[in-house]
């Protein structure tokens, strides 16, 4: 039993990070543990968590488990959770309630919670007090140890918790079962050292650890050989890539080397404005396999609030960077994240956020009401804005965002754009769907033969969230 500790998670150690290629092992005995058993995994949160779930699936399949998409049939249920906002918590505990019910009729079912919520001391305490019917809890730093954690829980027949508060090394031999045949997630770094005052990620994911370029390039080359068309380089703050490596090798170098592999499409998330260098913009503009799509969270337009958030840039700096990107990569689509109702945000501060939106006219944005997270500096700041006011601001902001999103999409009407066709649309099986280089969702009237290909599509109609088009042969 190893329980997380918030104070430990808040620290940054000077421990040097090792690259390990043989840390993950499954003993012969455990390889049969899941024989004739089904697992179900539900993933919350960001792309990083999606990718962790792909690792977890492969580990479980190494133990002979097989995947089911029906929770009611599963012998093993895992919730890979997100801690970023309070509502993520509520959703997970709602699911845990369903699992309790399910275990009443299927008592042999093993159920577990992993991911970012499991890294929270307060959540684990709550689980120990109220949800002892769960079987396993493990965190983001020891996914590779899942076979042993599972085995211990099965042997003890009681709740087994193994959550490490401090990150470990970079492990290079964890298997992966990818959800998509054409697009792949590729981790380039783990953790985050930015410590934005509202954000829990630096505590749930540990200090920044970059993977070495050789392993990343190798992974991309293998994906290319396997027929993948697109890679998304993942990190909480990808522009800081390499800053923790012993060699002088940064994000612009990595982008260039990944581009040289010749893979069709390269994306990267998420960019922090502070680390976005001119060299990076140059590289993006020089290689046409680096997609003209940049997610560049601004969070707020008020310098006072940006400072309280610990974002380390000003509104002016953000707008300058935005314009520089647009100048060098003219067709780039730029999206953002915005938080409203941060402690101390006045009407005037909020209006400055609206000003940035008016100035940048984003292609899209994820917008959130500030959610206080235990252990973060903002948790202790006085929150004097009423929930009605927060809702009003969110509503007003979304209205503006949608207007610009629609306007940006309208520019695509009658244009011919490249689309990577991924499959049949969930909503209408007469349509295929895919994304443009600028990450616009397109529904296409076409035949299945195009699935997995990048084809030219003429846009025939446009909505706020998607567009329709026809393949141009
Ligand atoms: N690493 C990314 C952000 C990851 S979290 C970056 O720095 O841009 C995704 C988004 O969730 C953030 O951009 C922020 O807008 C939002 N977010 C994070 N913590 C939050 C909180 N406590 N309350 C509300 N929104 C939050
Ligand atoms: Fe959180 Fe800031 Fe790190 Fe993004 S950069 S993960 S918002 S601390
Ligand atoms: Fe959520 Fe953890 Fe990602 S908190 S946003 S799943 S890094």
XYZ file of C-alpha atoms and ligand atoms in Angstrom:
514
model
C 0.000 0.000 0.000
C 1.580 3.304 -1.079
C -0.540 6.418 -0.588
C 0.058 9.770 -2.330
C 1.297 12.763 -0.390
C 0.521 16.281 -1.603
C 3.592 17.895 0.002
C 5.872 15.384 -1.723
C 4.109 15.930 -5.058
C 4.593 19.697 -4.772
C 8.376 19.296 -4.441
C 10.848 19.192 -7.272
C 13.767 16.823 -6.748
C 17.198 17.228 -8.228
C 17.211 13.482 -9.012
C 18.613 12.936 -12.463
C 16.202 11.167 -14.758
C 17.307 7.863 -16.243
C 16.155 6.397 -19.527
C 15.215 2.776 -18.883
C 14.538 0.202 -21.532
C 13.861 -2.879 -19.415
C 11.771 -1.649 -16.488
C 8.470 -3.130 -17.700
C 8.319 -6.899 -17.332
C 5.491 -9.398 -17.010
C 6.447 -12.676 -15.345
C 5.440 -15.957 -17.031
C 2.920 -16.553 -14.250
C 1.196 -13.196 -14.718
C 0.995 -13.599 -18.504
C -1.974 -15.918 -17.968
C -3.706 -13.900 -15.241
C -6.361 -12.465 -17.545
C -7.040 -15.618 -19.570
C -10.703 -15.755 -20.675
C -11.340 -12.465 -18.930
C -12.509 -9.151 -20.358
C -11.424 -5.641 -19.439
C -13.223 -2.334 -19.869
C -11.449 0.978 -19.590
C -13.005 4.425 -19.528
C -10.760 7.411 -20.121
C -11.331 10.970 -18.959
C -9.212 14.061 -19.601
C -6.552 15.011 -22.099
C -4.693 13.320 -24.946
C -1.986 12.293 -22.497
C -4.515 10.227 -20.620
C -5.876 8.771 -23.880
C -2.370 7.651 -24.690
C -1.803 6.250 -21.175
C -4.938 4.176 -21.696
C -3.407 2.822 -24.899
C -0.444 1.689 -22.779
C -2.692 0.203 -20.101
C -4.635 -1.757 -22.731
C -1.448 -3.262 -24.135
C -0.214 -4.189 -20.651
C -3.527 -5.919 -19.890
C -3.359 -7.777 -23.209
C 0.164 -8.915 -22.292
C -1.609 -10.579 -19.363
C -4.126 -12.248 -21.748
C -7.051 -9.963 -20.940
C -9.257 -8.984 -23.889
C -11.030 -5.675 -24.424
C -14.778 -5.191 -24.197
C -16.690 -1.969 -24.820
C -19.544 -3.146 -22.595
C -18.830 -2.421 -18.932
C -21.516 -4.844 -17.791
C -19.627 -7.778 -19.341
C -16.194 -6.865 -17.988
C -14.242 -8.818 -15.376
C -11.900 -5.865 -14.876
C -13.033 -2.233 -14.974
C -10.598 0.677 -14.920
C -11.382 4.382 -14.797
C -8.438 6.421 -16.076
C -9.264 9.755 -14.513
C -8.618 13.472 -14.881
C -8.252 15.959 -12.025
C -8.204 19.238 -13.913
C -11.611 20.538 -12.751
C -14.146 19.618 -10.102
C -16.737 18.350 -12.590
C -14.244 15.710 -13.759
C -14.274 14.391 -10.167
C -18.022 14.294 -9.999
C -18.273 12.294 -13.208
C -15.821 9.696 -11.913
C -17.512 9.253 -8.554
C -20.819 8.895 -10.417
C -19.267 6.007 -12.357
C -17.833 4.504 -9.166
C -21.409 4.414 -7.841
C -22.488 2.447 -10.922
C -19.613 0.040 -10.399
C -20.697 -0.576 -6.800
C -24.113 -1.531 -8.071
C -22.605 -3.792 -10.729
C -20.399 -5.571 -8.197
C -23.508 -6.554 -6.247
C -24.513 -8.916 -9.062
C -20.989 -9.654 -10.319
C -18.886 -9.832 -7.141
C -15.835 -11.249 -8.929
C -15.394 -8.003 -10.888
C -12.139 -6.161 -10.150
C -12.537 -2.386 -10.337
C -9.912 0.295 -10.195
C -9.187 3.987 -10.432
C -6.006 5.274 -12.054
C -4.736 8.446 -13.696
C -4.542 11.989 -12.352
C -7.262 11.778 -9.684
C -5.492 8.800 -8.171
C -2.459 11.069 -7.676
C -4.493 13.331 -5.374
C -4.053 12.718 -1.673
C -7.587 13.966 -0.943
C -9.148 11.613 -3.503
C -7.303 8.557 -2.222
C -8.373 9.397 1.350
C -11.974 9.645 0.144
C -11.667 6.273 -1.601
C -10.240 4.689 1.561
C -13.104 6.070 3.622
C -16.095 5.653 1.330
C -15.266 3.368 -1.562
C -13.455 0.395 -0.094
C -15.284 -1.898 -2.498
C -12.808 -0.771 -5.157
C -9.909 -3.169 -5.715
C -7.020 -1.152 -7.110
C -5.812 2.434 -7.218
C -2.621 3.320 -9.076
C -1.184 6.575 -10.359
C 0.411 8.065 -13.433
C 3.995 7.206 -12.409
C 3.694 3.442 -12.132
C 1.445 2.254 -14.947
C 4.176 -0.255 -15.854
C 3.670 -1.985 -12.508
C -0.011 -2.755 -13.188
C 0.517 -6.545 -13.494
C 1.953 -6.727 -9.971
C -0.611 -4.336 -8.470
C -3.412 -6.411 -9.961
C -1.858 -9.626 -8.738
C -1.459 -8.288 -5.191
C -5.069 -7.146 -5.069
C -6.314 -10.513 -6.337
C -4.248 -12.343 -3.725
C -5.260 -10.069 -0.827
C -8.877 -9.762 -1.979
C -8.901 -6.195 -0.737
C -8.186 -2.652 -1.894
C -4.596 -2.270 -3.107
C -3.302 1.282 -3.472
C 0.012 2.058 -5.117
C 0.435 5.740 -5.962
C 3.928 7.224 -6.109
C 4.060 10.927 -5.255
C 7.326 11.532 -7.053
C 7.793 10.796 -10.722
C 10.200 8.078 -11.781
C 12.383 7.636 -14.810
C 11.496 7.736 -18.486
C 10.537 4.198 -19.458
C 10.995 3.193 -23.064
C 9.654 -0.336 -23.216
C 5.982 0.086 -22.307
C 3.777 -1.570 -24.928
C 0.958 0.279 -26.683
C -2.338 -0.756 -28.276
C -3.255 2.180 -30.491
C -6.920 3.121 -30.900
C -6.472 4.597 -34.383
C -4.834 3.032 -37.449
C -3.867 6.292 -39.146
C -3.181 8.775 -36.367
C -0.881 8.138 -33.415
C -0.035 9.909 -30.190
C 3.674 10.170 -29.460
C 4.806 11.349 -26.039
C 7.762 13.668 -26.245
C 7.828 14.676 -22.598
C 6.174 13.964 -19.285
C 5.223 16.301 -16.444
C 5.245 20.068 -16.214
C 7.303 22.619 -14.319
C 5.326 25.727 -15.167
C 3.192 25.690 -12.011
C 0.426 27.955 -13.295
C -1.313 28.844 -10.043
C -4.681 27.265 -10.921
C -3.317 24.011 -12.301
C -3.001 20.604 -10.702
C -0.998 18.957 -13.492
C 2.494 19.671 -12.057
C 1.419 17.645 -8.980
C -0.326 14.793 -10.779
C 2.307 14.361 -13.503
C 5.525 15.350 -11.740
C 8.504 17.275 -12.989
C 9.281 17.804 -16.644
C 11.110 14.872 -18.223
C 11.830 14.908 -21.951
C 12.255 11.716 -23.904
C 15.514 11.612 -25.832
C 15.238 12.491 -29.549
C 16.473 9.060 -30.711
C 13.566 7.217 -29.097
C 11.012 9.709 -30.430
C 12.339 9.649 -33.995
C 12.533 5.865 -33.881
C 8.907 5.633 -32.800
C 7.817 7.971 -35.607
C 9.800 5.951 -38.179
C 8.141 2.739 -37.023
C 4.710 4.356 -37.221
C 5.505 5.473 -40.758
C 6.482 1.914 -41.687
C 3.230 0.663 -40.176
C 1.256 2.952 -42.467
C 0.449 5.764 -40.062
C -0.247 9.104 -41.722
C -0.245 11.427 -38.740
C 1.565 11.822 -35.429
C 0.683 14.205 -32.618
C 3.627 15.021 -30.383
C 2.339 15.156 -26.824
C 3.366 17.102 -23.759
C 1.757 19.509 -21.299
C 4.068 22.188 -22.534
C 5.775 20.878 -25.665
C 7.630 24.111 -26.414
C 9.758 23.522 -23.323
C 10.840 20.184 -24.809
C 14.537 19.476 -24.329
C 15.181 22.096 -21.654
C 15.861 19.288 -19.180
C 18.095 17.245 -21.514
C 21.876 17.235 -21.149
C 22.281 17.987 -24.855
C 21.397 21.242 -26.613
C 18.354 19.997 -28.488
C 15.056 21.887 -28.342
C 11.534 21.716 -29.782
C 12.572 23.343 -33.075
C 15.236 20.661 -33.561
C 12.796 17.902 -32.764
C 10.121 19.294 -35.082
C 12.646 19.477 -37.887
C 13.922 15.929 -37.342
C 10.391 14.531 -37.110
C 9.504 16.417 -40.317
C 12.512 14.837 -42.052
C 11.193 11.324 -41.374
C 8.707 12.118 -44.147
C 5.550 11.226 -42.214
C 2.602 13.002 -43.857
C 1.264 14.984 -40.936
C 2.803 16.273 -37.730
C 0.863 18.008 -34.971
C 1.874 18.973 -31.457
C -0.013 19.896 -28.260
C 0.059 21.897 -26.061
C 2.055 25.053 -26.726
C 2.753 27.456 -23.899
C 3.149 30.990 -25.320
C 6.137 31.642 -23.092
C 8.392 29.036 -24.695
C 7.297 29.590 -28.312
C 10.502 30.632 -30.116
C 10.934 32.372 -33.473
C 12.958 29.375 -34.588
C 9.969 27.113 -33.953
C 7.736 29.322 -36.088
C 10.366 29.248 -38.844
C 10.550 25.455 -38.814
C 6.745 25.184 -38.877
C 6.638 27.475 -41.906
C 9.405 25.582 -43.739
C 8.039 22.031 -43.636
C 4.725 21.322 -45.233
C 4.258 18.128 -43.226
C 4.113 20.190 -40.011
C 0.432 21.053 -39.902
C -0.665 24.697 -39.858
C -2.639 24.242 -36.668
C -1.558 25.605 -33.316
C -3.312 25.320 -29.982
C -2.071 28.329 -28.035
C -3.854 28.760 -24.685
C -4.150 32.414 -23.642
C -6.193 31.772 -20.436
C -6.982 35.494 -19.904
C -6.554 38.850 -21.606
C -5.869 40.802 -18.430
C -2.246 41.322 -17.416
C -3.305 41.449 -13.783
C -4.997 38.040 -14.021
C -2.211 36.542 -16.152
C 0.218 37.534 -13.423
C -1.982 35.999 -10.718
C -2.175 32.862 -12.861
C 1.626 32.738 -13.081
C 1.529 32.553 -16.874
C 4.689 34.655 -17.386
C 3.473 36.614 -20.435
C 1.357 39.697 -21.020
C -1.588 40.311 -23.306
C 0.719 42.317 -25.568
C 3.273 39.513 -25.732
C 0.552 36.997 -26.599
C -0.915 39.146 -29.393
C 2.568 39.799 -30.805
C 3.310 36.080 -30.871
C -0.076 35.364 -32.423
C 0.580 37.875 -35.216
C 4.073 36.546 -35.834
C 2.696 33.036 -36.304
C -0.025 34.297 -38.658
C 2.542 36.275 -40.629
C 4.924 33.362 -41.172
C 2.282 30.628 -41.444
C -0.565 32.580 -43.093
C -2.988 29.679 -43.404
C -2.517 28.597 -39.754
C -5.578 27.893 -37.668
C -5.062 28.963 -34.079
C -7.211 27.804 -31.176
C -7.000 28.626 -27.494
C -8.085 27.865 -23.914
C -9.672 30.499 -21.695
C -10.598 30.461 -18.009
C -13.271 32.867 -16.736
C -13.953 33.757 -13.117
C -10.380 33.422 -11.850
C -10.189 34.925 -8.315
C -10.090 38.715 -8.555
C -11.289 38.880 -12.177
C -13.304 42.097 -12.516
C -15.676 43.045 -15.301
C -12.837 45.162 -16.746
C -10.446 42.164 -16.661
C -13.024 40.015 -18.390
C -13.543 42.697 -21.033
C -9.823 42.514 -21.769
C -10.233 38.818 -22.449
C -13.022 39.670 -24.890
C -10.677 42.199 -26.500
C -8.048 39.530 -27.121
C -10.708 37.319 -28.672
C -11.799 40.203 -30.912
C -8.215 40.887 -31.878
C -7.198 37.269 -32.550
C -10.493 35.934 -33.912
C -9.610 32.377 -32.947
C -10.618 29.375 -35.003
C -11.978 27.859 -31.821
C -11.540 27.735 -28.063
C -12.082 25.567 -25.027
C -13.573 27.769 -22.344
C -13.842 26.980 -18.641
C -15.069 28.431 -15.376
C -12.221 28.515 -12.844
C -12.300 25.471 -10.609
C -10.304 25.633 -7.355
C -7.973 22.629 -7.005
C -6.679 21.493 -3.623
C -2.942 22.110 -3.258
C -2.647 24.805 -5.929
C -1.860 28.440 -4.970
C -5.131 29.682 -6.524
C -7.112 27.425 -4.176
C -6.296 29.842 -1.376
C -7.062 33.031 -3.323
C -10.292 34.794 -2.411
C -12.937 33.881 -4.924
C -15.462 36.711 -4.766
C -17.307 36.268 -8.043
C -20.816 34.807 -7.882
C -21.615 31.679 -9.850
C -24.237 33.646 -11.815
C -21.594 36.142 -12.858
C -19.209 33.340 -13.862
C -21.937 31.720 -15.940
C -22.776 35.050 -17.573
C -19.146 35.600 -18.520
C -18.818 32.100 -19.906
C -21.983 32.544 -21.936
C -20.870 35.878 -23.336
C -17.415 34.527 -24.152
C -18.760 31.412 -25.867
C -21.076 33.528 -27.942
C -18.136 35.545 -29.265
C -15.924 32.480 -29.732
C -18.636 30.727 -31.750
C -19.098 33.753 -33.948
C -15.415 33.827 -34.899
C -15.274 30.071 -35.226
C -18.114 30.235 -37.710
C -16.482 33.112 -39.581
C -13.182 31.204 -39.789
C -15.013 28.177 -41.156
C -16.952 30.235 -43.706
C -13.653 31.053 -45.412
C -13.408 27.391 -46.396
C -16.583 27.390 -48.491
C -15.912 26.197 -52.089
C -12.197 25.724 -51.296
C -10.343 22.481 -51.951
C -8.535 21.229 -48.840
C -6.560 18.089 -47.893
C -8.421 15.788 -45.496
C -7.175 12.634 -43.767
C -10.231 10.406 -43.946
C -10.514 8.382 -40.755
C -13.682 6.367 -41.065
C -17.461 6.290 -41.260
C -19.261 9.082 -39.399
C -20.961 7.995 -36.159
C -23.938 10.226 -36.849
C -24.661 9.221 -40.427
C -23.240 6.091 -42.021
C -23.557 7.572 -45.520
C -20.758 9.978 -44.611
C -17.070 9.540 -43.957
C -15.269 11.942 -41.676
C -11.793 13.383 -41.378
C -9.802 16.459 -40.496
C -8.206 19.138 -42.635
C -4.554 20.080 -42.126
C -5.933 22.942 -39.991
C -7.890 20.468 -37.824
C -11.363 21.253 -39.126
C -13.808 18.365 -38.960
C -15.223 17.528 -42.400
C -18.060 15.127 -43.209
C -17.687 13.763 -46.706
C -19.998 12.040 -49.099
C -17.657 9.354 -50.382
C -16.900 5.647 -50.526
C -15.059 3.604 -47.945
C -12.147 3.165 -50.313
C -10.822 6.538 -49.177
C -10.509 5.586 -45.511
C -6.942 6.063 -44.287
C -5.986 8.348 -47.171
C -5.300 12.046 -47.417
C -7.523 13.287 -50.242
C -8.520 16.637 -51.678
C -12.003 17.624 -50.622
C -14.139 20.481 -51.904
C -16.043 22.143 -49.072
C -19.722 22.412 -50.013
C -21.294 23.740 -46.799
C -20.094 25.083 -43.482
C -21.371 25.073 -39.894
C -19.854 26.330 -36.616
C -18.423 22.957 -35.560
C -17.948 21.115 -38.844
C -18.209 21.293 -42.619
C -19.422 19.074 -45.441
C -17.479 18.290 -48.577
C -16.954 16.105 -51.645
C -13.821 14.263 -52.729
C -12.146 15.807 -55.773
C -10.449 13.065 -57.822
N -0.684 22.325 -20.539
C -1.742 23.041 -21.102
C -3.034 22.948 -20.345
C -3.540 21.671 -19.866
S -5.026 21.758 -18.972
C -1.363 24.514 -21.158
O -0.574 25.001 -20.382
O -1.923 25.206 -21.958
C -6.153 22.298 -20.228
C -6.857 23.571 -19.889
O -7.670 23.397 -18.752
C -5.963 24.733 -19.528
O -5.434 25.369 -20.639
C -6.896 25.636 -18.763
O -7.577 26.509 -19.622
C -7.887 24.651 -18.146
N -7.693 24.523 -16.706
C -6.629 24.036 -16.052
N -6.804 24.111 -14.719
C -8.022 24.662 -14.525
C -8.779 25.022 -13.368
N -8.309 24.832 -12.152
N -10.008 25.560 -13.556
C -10.493 25.777 -14.798
N -9.823 25.463 -15.914
C -8.596 24.920 -15.793
Fe -0.893 23.381 -16.099
Fe 0.398 25.576 -16.730
Fe 1.629 23.214 -16.879
Fe -0.277 23.827 -18.617
S 1.695 24.850 -18.401
S -0.048 21.896 -17.515
S -1.696 25.035 -17.393
S 0.911 24.203 -15.029
Fe -6.565 15.849 -16.714
Fe -4.303 14.792 -15.967
Fe -4.661 15.469 -18.481
S -5.466 16.278 -14.850
S -6.054 17.196 -18.348
S -5.769 13.920 -17.411
S -2.763 15.551 -17.336
